[in-house]
Coordinates of C-alpha atoms (C1' of nucleotides) in Angstrom, one line a residue:
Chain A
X26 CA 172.4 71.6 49.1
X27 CA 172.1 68.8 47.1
X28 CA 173.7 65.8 49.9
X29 CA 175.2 62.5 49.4
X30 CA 171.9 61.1 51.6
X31 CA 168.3 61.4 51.0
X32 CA 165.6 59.8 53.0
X33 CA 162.5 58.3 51.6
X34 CA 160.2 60.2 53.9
X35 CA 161.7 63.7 51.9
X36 CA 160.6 61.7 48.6
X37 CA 157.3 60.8 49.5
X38 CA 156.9 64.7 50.6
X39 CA 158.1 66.1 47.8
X40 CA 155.3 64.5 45.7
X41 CA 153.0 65.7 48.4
X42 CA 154.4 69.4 47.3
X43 CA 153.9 68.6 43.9
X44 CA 150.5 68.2 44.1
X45 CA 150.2 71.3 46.6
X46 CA 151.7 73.5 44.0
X47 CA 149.6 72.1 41.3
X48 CA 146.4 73.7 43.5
X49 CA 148.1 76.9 44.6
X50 CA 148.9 77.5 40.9
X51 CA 145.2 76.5 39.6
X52 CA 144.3 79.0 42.7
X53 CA 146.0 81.5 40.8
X54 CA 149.1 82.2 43.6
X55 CA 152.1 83.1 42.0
X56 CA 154.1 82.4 46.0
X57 CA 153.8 80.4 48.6
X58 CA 155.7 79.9 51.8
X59 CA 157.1 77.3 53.5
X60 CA 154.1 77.7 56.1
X61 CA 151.6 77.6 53.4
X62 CA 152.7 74.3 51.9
X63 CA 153.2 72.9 55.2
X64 CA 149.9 73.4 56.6
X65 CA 148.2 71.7 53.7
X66 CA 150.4 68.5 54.2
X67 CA 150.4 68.5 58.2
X68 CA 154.2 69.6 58.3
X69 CA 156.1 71.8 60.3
X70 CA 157.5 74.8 57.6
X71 CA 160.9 74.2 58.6
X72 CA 160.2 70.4 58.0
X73 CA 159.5 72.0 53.8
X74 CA 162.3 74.4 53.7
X75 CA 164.8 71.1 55.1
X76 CA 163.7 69.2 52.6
X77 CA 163.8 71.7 49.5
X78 CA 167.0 73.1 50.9
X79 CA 168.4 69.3 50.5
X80 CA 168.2 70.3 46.4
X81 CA 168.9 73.9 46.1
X82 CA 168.0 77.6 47.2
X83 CA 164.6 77.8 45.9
X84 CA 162.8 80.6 47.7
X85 CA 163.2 84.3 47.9
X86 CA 163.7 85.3 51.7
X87 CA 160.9 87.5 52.7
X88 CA 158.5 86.5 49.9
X89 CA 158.5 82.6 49.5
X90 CA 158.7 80.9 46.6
X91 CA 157.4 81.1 43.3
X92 CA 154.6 78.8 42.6
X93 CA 155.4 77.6 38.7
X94 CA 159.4 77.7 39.4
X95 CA 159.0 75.4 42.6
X96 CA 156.5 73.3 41.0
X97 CA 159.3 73.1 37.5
X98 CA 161.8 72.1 40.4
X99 CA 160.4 69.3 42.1
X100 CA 158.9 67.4 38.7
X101 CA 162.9 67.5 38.1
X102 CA 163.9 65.9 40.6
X103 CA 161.4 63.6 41.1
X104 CA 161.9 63.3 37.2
X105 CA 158.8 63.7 36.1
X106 CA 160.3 66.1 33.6
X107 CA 159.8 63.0 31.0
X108 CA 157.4 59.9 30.5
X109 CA 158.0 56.3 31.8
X110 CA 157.3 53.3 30.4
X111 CA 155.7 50.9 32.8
X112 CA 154.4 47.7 32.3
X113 CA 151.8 45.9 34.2
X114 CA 152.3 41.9 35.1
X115 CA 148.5 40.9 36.2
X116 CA 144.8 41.6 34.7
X117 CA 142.5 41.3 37.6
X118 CA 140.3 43.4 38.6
X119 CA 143.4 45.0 40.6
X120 CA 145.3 44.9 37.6
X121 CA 142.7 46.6 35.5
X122 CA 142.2 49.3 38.1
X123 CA 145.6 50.6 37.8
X124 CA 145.8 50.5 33.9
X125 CA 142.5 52.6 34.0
X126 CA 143.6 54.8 36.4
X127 CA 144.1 57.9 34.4
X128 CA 146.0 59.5 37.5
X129 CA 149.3 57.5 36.1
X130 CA 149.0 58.3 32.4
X131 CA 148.3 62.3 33.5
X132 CA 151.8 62.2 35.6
X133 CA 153.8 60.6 32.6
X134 CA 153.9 56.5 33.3
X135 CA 152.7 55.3 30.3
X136 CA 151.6 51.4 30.1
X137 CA 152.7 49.8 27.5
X138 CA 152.2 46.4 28.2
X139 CA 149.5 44.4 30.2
X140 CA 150.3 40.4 30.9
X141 CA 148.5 37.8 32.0
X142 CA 148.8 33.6 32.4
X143 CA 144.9 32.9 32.3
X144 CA 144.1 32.0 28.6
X145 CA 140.6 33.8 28.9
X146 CA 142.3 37.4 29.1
X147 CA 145.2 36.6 27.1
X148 CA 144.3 38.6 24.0
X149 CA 141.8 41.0 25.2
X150 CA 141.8 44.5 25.0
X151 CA 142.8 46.8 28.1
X152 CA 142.2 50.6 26.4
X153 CA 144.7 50.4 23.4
X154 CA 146.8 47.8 25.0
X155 CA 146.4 43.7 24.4
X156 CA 146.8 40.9 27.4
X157 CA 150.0 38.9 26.6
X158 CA 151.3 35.7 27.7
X159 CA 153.4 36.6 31.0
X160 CA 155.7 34.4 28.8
X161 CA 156.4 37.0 26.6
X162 CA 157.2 39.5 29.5
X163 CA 161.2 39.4 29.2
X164 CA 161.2 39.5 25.7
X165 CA 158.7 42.6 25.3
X166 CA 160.4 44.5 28.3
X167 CA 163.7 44.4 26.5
X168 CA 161.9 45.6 23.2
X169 CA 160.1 47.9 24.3
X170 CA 162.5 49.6 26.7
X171 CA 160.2 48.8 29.7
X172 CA 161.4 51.2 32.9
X173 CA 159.3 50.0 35.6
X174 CA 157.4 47.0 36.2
X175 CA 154.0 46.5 38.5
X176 CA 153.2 43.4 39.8
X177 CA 149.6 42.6 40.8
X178 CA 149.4 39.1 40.5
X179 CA 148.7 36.4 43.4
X180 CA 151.8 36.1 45.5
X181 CA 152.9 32.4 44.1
X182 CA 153.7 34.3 41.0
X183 CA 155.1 37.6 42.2
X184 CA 159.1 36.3 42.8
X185 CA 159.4 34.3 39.3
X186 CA 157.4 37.6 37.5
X187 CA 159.7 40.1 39.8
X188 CA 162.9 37.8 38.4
X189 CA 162.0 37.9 34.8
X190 CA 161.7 42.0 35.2
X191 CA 165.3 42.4 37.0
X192 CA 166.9 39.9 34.3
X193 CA 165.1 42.1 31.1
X194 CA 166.6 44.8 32.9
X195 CA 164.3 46.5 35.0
X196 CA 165.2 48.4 38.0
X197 CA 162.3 49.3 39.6
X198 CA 159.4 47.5 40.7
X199 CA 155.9 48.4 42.5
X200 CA 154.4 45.3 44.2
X201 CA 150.9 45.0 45.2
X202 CA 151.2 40.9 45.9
X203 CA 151.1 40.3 49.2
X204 CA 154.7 38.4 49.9
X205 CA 158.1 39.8 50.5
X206 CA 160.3 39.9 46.7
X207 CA 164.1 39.0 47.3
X208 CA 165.7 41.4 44.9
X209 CA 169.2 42.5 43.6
X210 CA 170.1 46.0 45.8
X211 CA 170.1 47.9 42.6
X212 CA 166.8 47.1 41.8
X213 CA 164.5 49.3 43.8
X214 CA 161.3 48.2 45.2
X215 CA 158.0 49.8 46.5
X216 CA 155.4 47.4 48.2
X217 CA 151.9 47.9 48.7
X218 CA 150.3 45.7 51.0
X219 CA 146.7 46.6 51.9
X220 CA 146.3 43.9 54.5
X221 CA 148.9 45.4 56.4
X222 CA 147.4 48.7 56.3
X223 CA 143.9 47.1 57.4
X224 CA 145.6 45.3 60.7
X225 CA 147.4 48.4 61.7
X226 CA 144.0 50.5 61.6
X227 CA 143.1 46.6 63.7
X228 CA 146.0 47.6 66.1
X229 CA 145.2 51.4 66.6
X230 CA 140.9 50.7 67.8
X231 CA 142.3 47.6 69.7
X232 CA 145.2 49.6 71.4
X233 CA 143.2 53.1 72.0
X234 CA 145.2 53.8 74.9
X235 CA 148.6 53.5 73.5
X236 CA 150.3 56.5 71.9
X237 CA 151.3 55.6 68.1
X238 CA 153.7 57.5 66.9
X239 CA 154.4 58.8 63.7
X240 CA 151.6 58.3 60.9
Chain B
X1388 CA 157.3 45.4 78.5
X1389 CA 154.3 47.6 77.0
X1390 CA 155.4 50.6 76.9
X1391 CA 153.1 54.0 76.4
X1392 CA 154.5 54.6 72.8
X1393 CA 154.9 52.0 69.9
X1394 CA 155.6 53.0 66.7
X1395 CA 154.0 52.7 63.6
X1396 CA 157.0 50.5 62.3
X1397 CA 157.1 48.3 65.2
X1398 CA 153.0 47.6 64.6
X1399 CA 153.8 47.5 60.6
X1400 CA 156.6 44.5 61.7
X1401 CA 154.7 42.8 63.8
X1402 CA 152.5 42.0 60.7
X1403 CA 154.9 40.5 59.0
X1404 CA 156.1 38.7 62.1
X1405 CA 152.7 37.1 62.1
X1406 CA 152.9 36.1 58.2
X1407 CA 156.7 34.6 58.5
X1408 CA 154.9 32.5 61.9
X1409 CA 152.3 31.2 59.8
X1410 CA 154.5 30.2 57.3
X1411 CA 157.1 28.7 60.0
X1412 CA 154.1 26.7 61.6
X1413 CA 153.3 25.9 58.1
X1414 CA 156.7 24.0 57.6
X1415 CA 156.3 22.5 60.9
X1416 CA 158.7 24.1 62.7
X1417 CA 158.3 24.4 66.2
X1418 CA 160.3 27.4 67.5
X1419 CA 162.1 30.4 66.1
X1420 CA 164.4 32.7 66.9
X1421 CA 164.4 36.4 66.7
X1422 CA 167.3 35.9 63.7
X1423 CA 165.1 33.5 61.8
X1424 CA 162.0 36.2 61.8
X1425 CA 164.6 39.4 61.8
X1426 CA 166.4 37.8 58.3
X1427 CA 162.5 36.8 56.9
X1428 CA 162.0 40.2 56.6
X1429 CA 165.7 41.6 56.2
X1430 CA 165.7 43.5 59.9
X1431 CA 168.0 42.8 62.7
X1432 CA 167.4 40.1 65.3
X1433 CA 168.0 42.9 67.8
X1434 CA 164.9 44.8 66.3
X1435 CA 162.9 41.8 66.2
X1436 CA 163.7 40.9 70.0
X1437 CA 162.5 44.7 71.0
X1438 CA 159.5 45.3 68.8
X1439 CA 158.4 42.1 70.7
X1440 CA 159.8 43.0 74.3
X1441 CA 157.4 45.7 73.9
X1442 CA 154.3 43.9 74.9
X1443 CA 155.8 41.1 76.8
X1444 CA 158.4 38.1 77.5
X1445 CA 157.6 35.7 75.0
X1446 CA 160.5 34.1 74.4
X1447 CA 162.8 31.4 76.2
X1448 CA 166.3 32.6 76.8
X1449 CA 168.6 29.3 74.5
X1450 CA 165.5 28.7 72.7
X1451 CA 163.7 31.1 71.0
X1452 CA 159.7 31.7 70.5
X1453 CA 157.1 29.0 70.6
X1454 CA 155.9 29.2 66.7
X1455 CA 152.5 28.8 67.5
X1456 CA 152.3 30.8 70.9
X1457 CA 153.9 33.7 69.5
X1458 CA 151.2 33.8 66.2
X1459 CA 148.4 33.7 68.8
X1460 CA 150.0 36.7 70.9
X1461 CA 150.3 38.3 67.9
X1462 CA 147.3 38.4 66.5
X1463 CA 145.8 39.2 69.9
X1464 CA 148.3 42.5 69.6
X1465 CA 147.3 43.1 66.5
X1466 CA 143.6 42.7 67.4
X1467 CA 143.5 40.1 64.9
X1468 CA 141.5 37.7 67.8
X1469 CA 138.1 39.0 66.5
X1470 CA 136.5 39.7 63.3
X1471 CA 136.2 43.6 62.2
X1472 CA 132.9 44.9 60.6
X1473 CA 134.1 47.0 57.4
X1474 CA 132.3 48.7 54.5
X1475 CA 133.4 50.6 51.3
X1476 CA 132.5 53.3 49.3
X1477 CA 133.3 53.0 45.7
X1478 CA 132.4 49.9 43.6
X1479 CA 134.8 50.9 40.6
X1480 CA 137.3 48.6 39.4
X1481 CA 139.3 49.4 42.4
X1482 CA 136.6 48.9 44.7
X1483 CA 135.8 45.5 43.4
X1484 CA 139.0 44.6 43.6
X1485 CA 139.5 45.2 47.3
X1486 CA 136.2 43.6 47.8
X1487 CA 137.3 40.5 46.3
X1488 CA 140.3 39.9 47.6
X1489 CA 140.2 36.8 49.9
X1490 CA 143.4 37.7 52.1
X1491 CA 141.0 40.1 53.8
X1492 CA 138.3 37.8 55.1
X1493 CA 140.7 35.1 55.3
X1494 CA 142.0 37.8 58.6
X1495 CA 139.0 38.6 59.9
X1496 CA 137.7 41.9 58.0
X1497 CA 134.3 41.5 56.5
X1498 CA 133.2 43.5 54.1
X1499 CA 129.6 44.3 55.7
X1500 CA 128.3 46.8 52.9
X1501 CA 129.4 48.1 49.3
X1502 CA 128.4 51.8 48.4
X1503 CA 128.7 53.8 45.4
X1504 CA 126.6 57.5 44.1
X1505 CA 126.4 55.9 40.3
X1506 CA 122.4 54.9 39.8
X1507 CA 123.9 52.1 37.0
X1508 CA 126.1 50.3 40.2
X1509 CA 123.5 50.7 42.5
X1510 CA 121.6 47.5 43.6
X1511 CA 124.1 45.1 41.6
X1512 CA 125.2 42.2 43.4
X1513 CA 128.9 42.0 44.6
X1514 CA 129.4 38.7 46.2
X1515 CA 127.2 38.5 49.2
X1516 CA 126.0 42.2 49.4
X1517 CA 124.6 44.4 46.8
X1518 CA 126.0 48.0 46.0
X1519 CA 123.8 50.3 48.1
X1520 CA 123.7 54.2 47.2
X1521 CA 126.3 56.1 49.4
X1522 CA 123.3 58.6 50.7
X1523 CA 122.4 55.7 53.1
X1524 CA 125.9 55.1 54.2
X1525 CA 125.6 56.7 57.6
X1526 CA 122.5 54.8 58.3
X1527 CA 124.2 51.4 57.6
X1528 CA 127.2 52.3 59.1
X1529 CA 125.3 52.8 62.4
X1530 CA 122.9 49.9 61.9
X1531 CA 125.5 47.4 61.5
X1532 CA 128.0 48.5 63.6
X1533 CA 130.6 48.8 60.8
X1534 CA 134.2 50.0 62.2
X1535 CA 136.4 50.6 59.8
X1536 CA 135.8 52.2 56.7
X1537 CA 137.5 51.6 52.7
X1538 CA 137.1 54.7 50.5
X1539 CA 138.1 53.9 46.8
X1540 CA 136.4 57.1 45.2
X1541 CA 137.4 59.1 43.4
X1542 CA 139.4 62.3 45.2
X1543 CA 136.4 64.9 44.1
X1544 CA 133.5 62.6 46.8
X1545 CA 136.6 61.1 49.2
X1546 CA 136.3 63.8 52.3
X1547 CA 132.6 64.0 52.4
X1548 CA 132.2 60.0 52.2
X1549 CA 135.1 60.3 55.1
X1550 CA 132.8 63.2 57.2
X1551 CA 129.8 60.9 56.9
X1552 CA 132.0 57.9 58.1
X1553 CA 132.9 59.5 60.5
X1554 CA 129.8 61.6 61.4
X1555 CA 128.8 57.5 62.1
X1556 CA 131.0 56.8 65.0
X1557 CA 133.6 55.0 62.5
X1558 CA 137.5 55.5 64.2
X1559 CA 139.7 53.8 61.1
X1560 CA 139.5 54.6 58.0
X1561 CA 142.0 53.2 55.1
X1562 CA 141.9 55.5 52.3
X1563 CA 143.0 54.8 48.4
X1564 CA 141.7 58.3 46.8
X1565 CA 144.6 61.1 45.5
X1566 CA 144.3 63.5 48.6
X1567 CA 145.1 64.7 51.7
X1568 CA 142.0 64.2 54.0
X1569 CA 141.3 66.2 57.2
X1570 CA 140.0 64.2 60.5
X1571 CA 139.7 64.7 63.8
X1572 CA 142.2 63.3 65.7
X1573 CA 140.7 60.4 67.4
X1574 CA 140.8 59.0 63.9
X1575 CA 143.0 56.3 62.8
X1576 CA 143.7 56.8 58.9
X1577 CA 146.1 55.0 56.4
X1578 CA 146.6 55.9 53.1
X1579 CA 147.2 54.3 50.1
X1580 CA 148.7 56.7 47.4
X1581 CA 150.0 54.8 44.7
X1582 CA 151.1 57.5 42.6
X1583 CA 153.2 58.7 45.2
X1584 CA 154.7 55.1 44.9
X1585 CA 155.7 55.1 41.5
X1586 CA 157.5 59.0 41.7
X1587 CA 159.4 57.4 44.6
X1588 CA 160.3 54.8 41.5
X1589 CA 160.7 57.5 39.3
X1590 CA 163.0 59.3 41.7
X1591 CA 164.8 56.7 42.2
X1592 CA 165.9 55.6 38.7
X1593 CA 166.4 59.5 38.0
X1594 CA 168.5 59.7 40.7
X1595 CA 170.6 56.5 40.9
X1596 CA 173.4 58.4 42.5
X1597 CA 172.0 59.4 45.8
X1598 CA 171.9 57.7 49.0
X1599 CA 168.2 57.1 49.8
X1600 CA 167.4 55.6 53.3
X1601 CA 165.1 53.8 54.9
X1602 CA 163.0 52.0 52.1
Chain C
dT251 C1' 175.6 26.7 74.6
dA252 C1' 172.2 29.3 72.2
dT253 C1' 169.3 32.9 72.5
dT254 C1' 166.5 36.3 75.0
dG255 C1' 165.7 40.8 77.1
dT256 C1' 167.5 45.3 77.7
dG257 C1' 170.3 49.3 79.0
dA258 C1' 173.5 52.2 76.5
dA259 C1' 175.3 54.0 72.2
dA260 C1' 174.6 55.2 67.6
dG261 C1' 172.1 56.8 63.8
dG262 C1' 169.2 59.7 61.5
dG263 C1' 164.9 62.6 61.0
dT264 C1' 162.4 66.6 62.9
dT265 C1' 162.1 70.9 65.2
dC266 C1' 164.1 75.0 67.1
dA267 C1' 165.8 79.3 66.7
dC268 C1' 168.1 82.8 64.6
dA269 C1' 171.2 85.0 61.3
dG270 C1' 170.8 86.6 56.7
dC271 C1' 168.6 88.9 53.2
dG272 C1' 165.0 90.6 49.8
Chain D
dC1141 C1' 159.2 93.3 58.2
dG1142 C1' 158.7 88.5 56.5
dC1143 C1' 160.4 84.4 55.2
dT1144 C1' 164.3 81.5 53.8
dG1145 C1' 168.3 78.6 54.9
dT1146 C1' 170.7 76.1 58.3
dG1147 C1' 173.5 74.8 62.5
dA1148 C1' 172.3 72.9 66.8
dA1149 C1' 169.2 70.6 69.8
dC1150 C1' 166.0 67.3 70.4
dC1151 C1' 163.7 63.1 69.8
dC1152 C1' 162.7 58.7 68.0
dT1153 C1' 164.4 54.4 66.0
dT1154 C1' 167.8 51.0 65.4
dT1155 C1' 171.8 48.6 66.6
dC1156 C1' 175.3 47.1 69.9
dA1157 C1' 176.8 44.4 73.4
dC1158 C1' 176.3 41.7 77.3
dA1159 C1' 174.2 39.9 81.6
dA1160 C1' 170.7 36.6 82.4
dT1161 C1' 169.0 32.0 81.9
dA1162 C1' 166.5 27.8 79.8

DNA sequence: TATTGTGAAAGGGTTCACAGCG
DNA sequence: CGCTGTGAACCCTTTCACAATA
């Protein structure tokens, strides 16, 4: 239990069990197995008992594992044991689709800054949360103890907004700008780039013949 | 050269291989080698020289790649030659969000029709096309010939908009709602889970100690 | 000489298969 | 008996290293 080495792709599923657990406990099952949560996500069930055996010995041999106590485990380690404080660089309709999002604000990231360089939506309201001047952004992170910043600006902006975060401290960044940010290797970084999602689905009706592996 | 498998990464890649050309052609340069795309993107010129090698000989050995003759074999990979017929379901902030972002069209995906269930949205211009109910989305979808589908509902209507896509002869589907959707397999279908994102962030910072690979 | 194209080696993620145990 | 935990095997992806060549 509990390597030096975890990989991404054991992150992203533990989230997937998260969730999993959340509807096996609304479903009123106090167990599951490794099976069970690996049928929901597509897995094999030694793929789920690899990845939880990574962080302990969570499961009861013969029975499973208990719904709330796995579900108690895994918002620890992915520490969601606590709330975040995110801020939000960007307040275009993108932008304003992930502050409303109540998805974030349900799993503990709370925004508590939104920013902007257009005049017009400097100073309006975004739920209990006013536009600033994306001048302000260093100052304000630093202040306010910002954890995590989220850039959803155009992409000429993204590296000198993704700089100001990293030098008021930040160390972990979600891009949805469409451009590659050069970072510090401390700083950890998550991109989202829908256009690259769009050509592969372009790639796999183009390329029906060819095997792709891995989804 | 063109193997039977190729990799989701490879395909993911040669995206930004055909960004980092038209930024090359761009600055006027008229050749690159596999280094100068492999440290673009912080990769190996070794992986940039086989994801390529995978669908031909494009290069000249002493030389490196014609800037503009690799973009165009590229984007012929990529299926990128053509312009794709797309339509999305769910004119929230999200929705209008995707719909208005320019980088889409600018590569050939048109958005051909905007659907939503809410009577209020319904019948309100979005640029060209007006928000249609989503009871007549199979009908459109088979009318116009769409072939990709955009679902940005919420996770409650996501698998039956995806069934009725799909019930309509569409093969790719890229997919921003919270949930695990079930297709058959001659489907193509990305995700976009941006929660999962930011507890990949959270774990991250929680867990600054580890070893995570592969980002 | 600089750089490609590619077999071979290395790395690392997934699956198998089974001992261990409730 | 059923299901976990895990070493070993397998498989896919990346990197190495070098022959080929413009």
């Amino acid at each position: 239990m509990r390597s030096e080495k975890i990989s991404e792709y054991t992150v992203r599923r533990l989230s997937h069990y998260f969730r999993f657990l959340a509807d096996f406990e609304a479903a009123g099952k106090a167990t599951v197995s490794s099976g069970n949560l690996a049928e929901k996500g597509g897995w094999t069930s030694a793929q789920v008992r690899k990845d939880l055996s990574l962080f302990g010995s969570f499961g009861k041999r013969g029975l499973g594992y208990s719904v709330p106590e796995l579900r108690a485990r895994i918002a620890e380690i992915l520490g969601l044991g606590r709330r975040w404080k995110v801020c939000l660089v960007g307040a275009g309709k993108l932008g304003s689709a992930l502050f409303r999002y109540e998805g974030f604000r349900n799993q503990g990231f709370d925004f508590m800054a939104v920013f902007d360089n257009d005049p017009r939506k400097i100073g309006r309201r975004r739920g209990a949360v006013t536009v600033e001047d994306v001048a302000r952004l260093g100052d304000v992170v630093v202040a306010e103890g910002i954890e995590i910043g989220i850039i959803a600006t155009p992409a000429e902006s993204a590296q000198k907004v993704a700089d100001t975060m990293v030098e008021a401290g930040i160390e972990a960044i979600l891009n949805f700008a469409p451009l590659n940010l050069v970072l510090p290797s401390h700083v950890s970084l998550h991109n989202v780039r829908m256009l690259i999602e769009l050509e592969s689905l372009s790639f796999a009706l183009t390329n029906k013949e060819v095997d792709i592996t891995r989804s």
